[in-house]
């Protein structure tokens, strides 16, 4: 499995939690921190488990998530 | 976990045909997923320069703020009619009529049906969340039997208000439409299926095949009084029983 990484734009996140439910690796969780709009934003609770599947980003209604994946040696 | 971005390749980012503006939708509203899918489709087909999006009346009224495309905001329900005029005036444009259920299936019934019956070469995305979202959660023609809304506080009663209307099935009876399908966004598989359907609907128009309608079952967590995840579950358990998913017409 390649390693992945998600980058969440805290100011775009509305804390709906759809990404938390979509993540098969249980990487994401509520951070308990509020952004400027007052939403409890999502953060990467277990970043080491991320495989870069992009399910969270596909599900995010606010396009707040960017996904990176480790380069695989050719 | 590698923290050096140089060793990583970006596999998912914001579509280029979307602006940086934040959406005005409520948390968990699946209109946002559709916005991303449409942006991605416009990128993939490389048609941003000649796409025109028709913003309806409803929660998606601000659609013109989110795409780096031309847009027109039209009177309630008249998106398919305006799309007809724009497409006939300049057939080189790719015209997307983006409409909700109150817009497409209620006040715009005549325009919607006749645009489909004429087989206008346009793409229509019909977002069905069974409620009038923007105005505060009133009953729509698509509201399910027993569903509580602000205008049916004890649940929709068929004797009083009729039955939920399966608009895509009505359109599918016509001879002209090329592609009529119903999709949902409740999990990643469905999101990918909906992405394929929307790409096909755009491709049909680019190739000049004719009228394509993609109905999308979306959630309205605010007016359904559910958490977003529970609302997605509600679509699986209840809504898809009334509005079954799948292609109804595919003459492409």
XYZ file of C-alpha atoms in Angstrom:
326
model
C 0.000 0.000 0.000
C 1.391 3.431 -0.866
C 1.498 5.998 1.896
C -0.871 8.905 1.551
C -1.427 12.273 3.085
C -4.488 14.516 3.271
C -4.349 18.278 3.642
C -7.519 19.845 5.015
C -8.313 23.509 4.439
C -9.601 24.377 7.918
C -11.405 27.502 6.786
C -13.358 25.626 4.090
C -14.279 22.715 6.389
C -17.821 22.885 7.756
C -17.394 19.894 10.052
C -20.144 17.819 8.417
C -18.267 14.588 9.121
C -18.956 12.892 5.762
C -15.200 12.394 5.246
C -14.834 10.748 8.665
C -17.505 8.218 7.685
C -16.025 7.698 4.205
C -12.438 7.007 5.345
C -11.801 3.233 5.318
C -8.591 3.666 7.345
C -10.128 5.752 10.166
C -7.583 8.500 9.599
C -9.901 11.433 10.201
C -11.651 12.741 13.316
C -13.072 15.946 14.716
C -10.281 18.152 16.054
C -12.368 19.978 18.660
C -11.018 23.254 17.274
C -13.303 25.840 15.739
C -12.494 27.739 12.545
C -13.458 31.363 11.926
C -16.951 30.327 10.858
C -17.404 28.438 14.131
C -17.326 24.912 12.721
C -15.649 22.042 14.578
C -13.135 21.137 11.889
C -11.845 17.710 10.931
C -8.162 16.840 11.286
C -5.975 13.799 10.664
C -6.062 11.844 13.916
C -4.027 8.917 12.525
C -2.062 10.334 9.568
C 0.231 7.302 9.472
C -2.691 5.069 8.390
C -3.534 7.122 5.280
C -3.161 5.309 1.946
C -4.238 8.226 -0.260
C -7.430 6.554 -1.542
C -9.144 9.993 -2.006
C -12.483 8.742 -0.612
C -12.576 11.648 1.870
C -11.966 14.199 -0.870
C -14.594 12.627 -3.152
C -17.137 12.901 -0.342
C -16.249 16.407 0.866
C -19.030 18.816 -0.178
C -16.799 21.839 0.406
C -13.778 20.657 -1.574
C -11.658 21.297 1.523
C -9.420 18.241 1.110
C -6.358 17.712 -1.060
C -4.799 14.264 -1.245
C -1.179 13.321 -1.848
C 0.256 9.876 -2.443
C 3.801 8.632 -2.116
C 5.637 8.385 -5.423
C 6.068 4.755 -6.368
C 9.457 3.875 -7.825
C 9.108 3.060 -11.499
C 4.475 9.160 7.404
C 6.546 11.112 4.849
C 6.215 14.800 5.544
C 8.303 15.955 2.600
C 5.868 17.005 -0.127
C 8.584 16.440 -2.757
C 8.277 12.714 -2.282
C 4.508 12.907 -2.718
C 2.386 13.379 -5.806
C -0.881 15.253 -5.613
C -3.709 12.887 -6.542
C -6.700 15.048 -5.709
C -7.147 18.794 -5.827
C -9.769 21.431 -6.491
C -10.982 21.399 -10.130
C -9.471 24.253 -12.161
C -12.840 25.342 -13.527
C -14.049 26.223 -10.012
C -13.364 29.592 -8.402
C -11.890 29.983 -4.933
C -15.260 31.153 -3.561
C -16.624 29.127 -0.665
C -20.012 27.517 -1.137
C -23.079 28.918 0.585
C -24.535 25.466 1.238
C -25.194 24.094 4.726
C -22.702 21.629 6.248
C -23.064 18.201 4.641
C -25.218 19.401 1.733
C -24.527 17.207 -1.277
C -24.986 20.083 -3.719
C -21.325 20.732 -2.896
C -20.280 17.274 -4.094
C -22.153 17.897 -7.345
C -20.418 21.243 -7.778
C -17.077 19.455 -7.530
C -18.183 16.705 -9.946
C -19.353 19.256 -12.519
C -16.087 21.200 -12.176
C -14.097 18.013 -12.629
C -16.151 17.038 -15.707
C -15.673 20.474 -17.281
C -11.911 20.110 -16.656
C -11.773 16.618 -18.149
C -13.694 17.599 -21.285
C -11.735 20.880 -21.488
C -14.898 22.891 -22.189
C -14.644 25.661 -19.548
C -14.282 28.329 -22.261
C -17.582 27.436 -23.901
C -19.687 26.214 -20.983
C -22.647 28.237 -19.798
C -24.260 27.301 -16.510
C -27.828 28.214 -15.750
C -28.287 28.936 -12.073
C -31.855 28.297 -10.920
C -33.794 29.658 -7.992
C -33.163 27.634 -4.852
C -30.163 26.803 -2.705
C -28.015 26.654 -5.849
C -28.992 30.187 -6.885
C -25.384 31.320 -6.371
C -24.014 28.682 -8.791
C -22.664 31.492 -10.981
C -20.148 32.374 -8.223
C -18.450 28.989 -8.194
C -17.534 28.201 -11.802
C -14.998 29.899 -14.052
C -17.622 29.741 -16.802
C -20.349 31.975 -18.150
C -23.586 31.802 -16.211
C -27.115 33.135 -16.213
C -29.398 33.263 -13.217
C -32.955 32.752 -14.345
C -36.521 33.019 -13.069
C -37.840 30.179 -10.936
C -38.414 27.009 -12.955
C -37.465 28.506 -16.316
C -33.927 27.152 -16.554
C -34.743 24.581 -19.258
C -36.530 27.244 -21.327
C -33.637 29.704 -21.060
C -31.202 26.880 -21.833
C -33.208 26.190 -25.010
C -32.917 29.792 -26.135
C -29.208 30.077 -25.369
C -28.347 26.775 -27.024
C -30.332 27.619 -30.172
C -28.767 31.084 -30.344
C -25.226 29.706 -30.057
C -25.055 25.935 -30.654
C -21.310 25.986 -29.946
C -21.970 26.613 -26.247
C -22.233 23.735 -23.799
C -25.308 24.591 -21.744
C -25.915 23.115 -18.301
C -29.289 23.641 -16.693
C -28.789 22.983 -12.966
C -32.123 22.696 -11.178
C -33.560 21.538 -7.881
C -36.762 19.579 -7.401
C -38.897 22.578 -6.533
C -37.576 24.316 -9.634
C -37.565 21.466 -12.172
C -40.479 19.314 -10.999
C -42.883 21.908 -9.606
C -42.946 25.473 -10.879
C -40.948 24.565 -13.988
C -42.936 21.456 -14.944
C -44.100 22.779 -18.327
C -40.699 24.126 -19.351
C -38.921 20.983 -18.159
C -41.183 18.548 -19.991
C -41.330 20.479 -23.245
C -37.580 21.074 -23.407
C -37.169 17.319 -22.998
C -39.907 16.568 -25.536
C -38.270 18.821 -28.130
C -35.024 16.965 -27.515
C -33.064 20.167 -26.994
C -29.344 19.500 -27.098
C -28.755 20.502 -23.472
C -27.654 18.841 -20.240
C -29.990 19.025 -17.267
C -28.959 18.125 -13.734
C -31.985 17.711 -11.509
C -31.130 17.667 -7.816
C -33.851 15.859 -5.895
C -33.698 16.333 -2.115
C -37.472 16.015 -1.546
C -37.824 19.435 0.024
C -37.698 23.160 -0.739
C -34.371 23.862 0.925
C -33.724 27.588 0.583
C -37.132 28.810 1.706
C -37.160 26.767 4.890
C -38.075 23.154 4.187
C -41.569 23.211 2.693
C -43.148 20.236 0.936
C -42.015 19.695 -2.659
C -43.801 17.512 -5.240
C -41.045 14.976 -4.615
C -41.581 14.853 -0.831
C -42.096 11.277 0.365
C -45.370 10.035 1.847
C -45.214 10.569 5.604
C -42.249 12.943 5.388
C -42.522 15.862 7.791
C -41.882 19.319 6.355
C -42.866 22.783 7.552
C -46.017 22.652 5.381
C -46.799 19.011 6.212
C -46.053 19.010 9.947
C -47.743 15.659 10.497
C -46.227 14.074 7.399
C -47.247 14.157 3.719
C -50.709 12.665 3.335
C -51.471 11.255 -0.137
C -55.210 12.022 0.130
C -54.458 15.692 0.736
C -51.228 16.323 -1.196
C -50.872 13.510 -3.732
C -47.914 11.228 -4.255
C -44.199 11.862 -4.757
C -43.649 12.536 -8.448
C -41.161 10.417 -10.367
C -40.234 13.071 -12.856
C -37.409 11.226 -14.551
C -39.750 8.321 -15.308
C -42.161 10.821 -16.926
C -39.360 12.267 -19.070
C -38.246 8.730 -19.934
C -41.650 8.092 -21.592
C -40.852 10.697 -24.246
C -39.266 9.783 -27.562
C -36.701 12.566 -27.741
C -34.411 12.313 -24.662
C -31.109 10.571 -25.324
C -30.084 9.863 -21.764
C -32.174 9.830 -18.590
C -30.713 8.441 -15.401
C -31.101 8.636 -11.640
C -28.002 8.710 -9.467
C -27.188 9.273 -5.788
C -24.259 10.537 -3.722
C -24.576 8.577 -0.484
C -21.236 6.754 -0.725
C -18.052 6.861 -2.753
C -19.210 4.250 -5.255
C -22.374 6.222 -5.961
C -20.355 9.423 -6.243
C -18.142 7.764 -8.863
C -21.217 6.432 -10.718
C -22.776 9.904 -10.672
C -19.507 11.349 -11.991
C -19.626 8.930 -14.938
C -23.288 9.754 -15.613
C -22.638 13.496 -15.588
C -19.660 13.105 -17.885
C -21.817 11.102 -20.270
C -24.556 13.752 -20.159
C -22.027 16.458 -21.085
C -20.410 14.272 -23.751
C -23.815 13.655 -25.368
C -24.269 17.391 -25.719
C -20.740 18.011 -27.012
C -21.321 15.306 -29.629
C -24.672 16.843 -30.557
C -26.751 13.834 -29.572
C -29.513 15.680 -27.708
C -31.250 16.006 -24.372
C -29.666 14.397 -21.302
C -31.165 14.421 -17.825
C -29.282 13.334 -14.709
C -31.485 13.214 -11.617
C -29.370 13.140 -8.472
C -30.801 12.104 -5.101
C -29.196 14.516 -2.663
C -29.562 15.051 1.054
C -30.810 18.101 2.898
C -29.534 17.485 6.445
C -30.791 20.879 7.656
C -34.402 20.461 6.588
C -34.521 16.719 7.169
C -33.299 17.441 10.730
C -30.622 14.752 10.450
C -26.878 14.615 10.778
C -25.215 14.468 7.330
C -24.126 10.836 7.784
C -27.635 9.839 8.948
C -29.123 11.687 5.965
C -26.964 9.609 3.594
C -28.189 6.468 5.362
C -31.784 7.721 4.959
C -31.243 7.958 1.185
C -30.119 4.316 1.101
C -32.854 2.976 3.369
C -35.878 5.061 2.381
C -35.439 7.410 -0.570
C -34.032 4.906 -3.072
C -37.063 2.660 -2.380
C -39.298 5.381 -3.831
C -36.823 6.672 -6.399
C -34.894 3.645 -7.696
C -31.418 4.309 -9.079
C -30.223 3.513 -12.569
C -30.441 4.443 -16.242
C -34.000 4.882 -17.528
C -33.139 5.759 -21.119
C -29.806 5.442 -22.889
C -30.036 6.010 -26.623
C -26.517 7.449 -26.783
